mmCIF file of C-alpha atoms in Angstrom:
data_model
loop_
_atom_site.group_PDB
_atom_site.id
_atom_site.type_symbol
_atom_site.label_atom_id
_atom_site.label_comp_id
_atom_site.label_asym_id
_atom_site.label_seq_id
_atom_site.Cartn_x
_atom_site.Cartn_y
_atom_site.Cartn_z
ATOM 1 C CA MET E 1 -146.512 -111.356 -17.552
ATOM 2 C CA ASP E 2 -147.554 -108.931 -20.297
ATOM 3 C CA ASP E 3 -144.015 -107.512 -20.431
ATOM 4 C CA LEU E 4 -142.674 -111.026 -20.878
ATOM 5 C CA VAL E 5 -145.185 -112.158 -23.496
ATOM 6 C CA ALA E 6 -145.527 -108.967 -25.597
ATOM 7 C CA PRO E 7 -142.184 -109.389 -27.432
ATOM 8 C CA LEU E 8 -143.076 -113.019 -28.169
ATOM 9 C CA ASP E 9 -146.434 -111.953 -29.601
ATOM 10 C CA LYS E 10 -144.731 -109.342 -31.799
ATOM 11 C CA ARG E 11 -142.373 -111.991 -33.166
ATOM 12 C CA GLY E 12 -145.280 -114.331 -33.911
ATOM 13 C CA ILE E 13 -144.201 -116.939 -31.374
ATOM 14 C CA LYS E 14 -147.197 -119.097 -30.513
ATOM 15 C CA HIS E 15 -145.689 -121.893 -28.417
ATOM 16 C CA VAL E 16 -143.448 -121.766 -25.355
ATOM 17 C CA TYR E 17 -142.204 -124.376 -22.911
ATOM 18 C CA PRO E 18 -142.338 -122.899 -19.413
ATOM 19 C CA ASP E 19 -140.480 -125.457 -17.327
ATOM 20 C CA ASP E 20 -140.980 -124.293 -13.755
ATOM 21 C CA GLY E 21 -143.958 -124.623 -11.445
ATOM 22 C CA ARG E 22 -144.206 -120.917 -10.625
ATOM 23 C CA LEU E 23 -143.782 -119.876 -14.260
ATOM 24 C CA VAL E 24 -146.478 -122.325 -15.368
ATOM 25 C CA GLN E 25 -148.797 -120.956 -12.678
ATOM 26 C CA SER E 26 -148.121 -117.426 -13.939
ATOM 27 C CA TYR E 27 -149.132 -118.428 -17.465
ATOM 28 C CA ILE E 28 -152.306 -120.050 -16.135
ATOM 29 C CA ARG E 29 -153.246 -116.972 -14.071
ATOM 30 C CA ALA E 30 -152.646 -114.738 -17.091
ATOM 31 C CA GLU E 31 -154.967 -117.021 -19.112
ATOM 32 C CA ARG E 32 -152.172 -117.725 -21.598
ATOM 33 C CA VAL E 33 -152.580 -121.528 -21.590
ATOM 34 C CA ASP E 34 -154.570 -123.178 -24.380
ATOM 35 C CA ARG E 35 -153.446 -126.737 -23.701
ATOM 36 C CA PHE E 36 -150.958 -128.796 -21.733
ATOM 37 C CA ILE E 37 -148.602 -131.377 -23.148
ATOM 38 C CA ILE E 38 -147.191 -133.486 -20.331
ATOM 39 C CA GLY E 39 -144.042 -135.524 -20.756
ATOM 40 C CA VAL E 40 -142.703 -138.098 -18.326
ATOM 41 C CA ALA E 41 -139.004 -138.684 -17.941
ATOM 42 C CA CYS E 42 -137.676 -142.073 -16.899
ATOM 43 C CA SER E 43 -135.252 -142.488 -14.067
ATOM 44 C CA ARG E 44 -133.625 -145.374 -12.256
ATOM 45 C CA ARG E 45 -136.452 -145.294 -9.688
ATOM 46 C CA VAL E 46 -139.140 -145.868 -12.342
ATOM 47 C CA ASN E 47 -139.487 -148.867 -14.656
ATOM 48 C CA CYS E 48 -138.761 -147.539 -18.138
ATOM 49 C CA PRO E 49 -139.336 -149.274 -21.433
ATOM 50 C CA PRO E 50 -136.153 -150.728 -22.983
#
């Protein structure tokens, strides 16, 4: 994880969007998560607003 995050830190990148369960778990284990923003996508199986 440190090898992945170090270049981002050097470039001043503060926010990332890890979009995979295992990757998110890796960030959590490395104590790199300050907050979660959860989005919900609509599909045909779910009632979506018009």
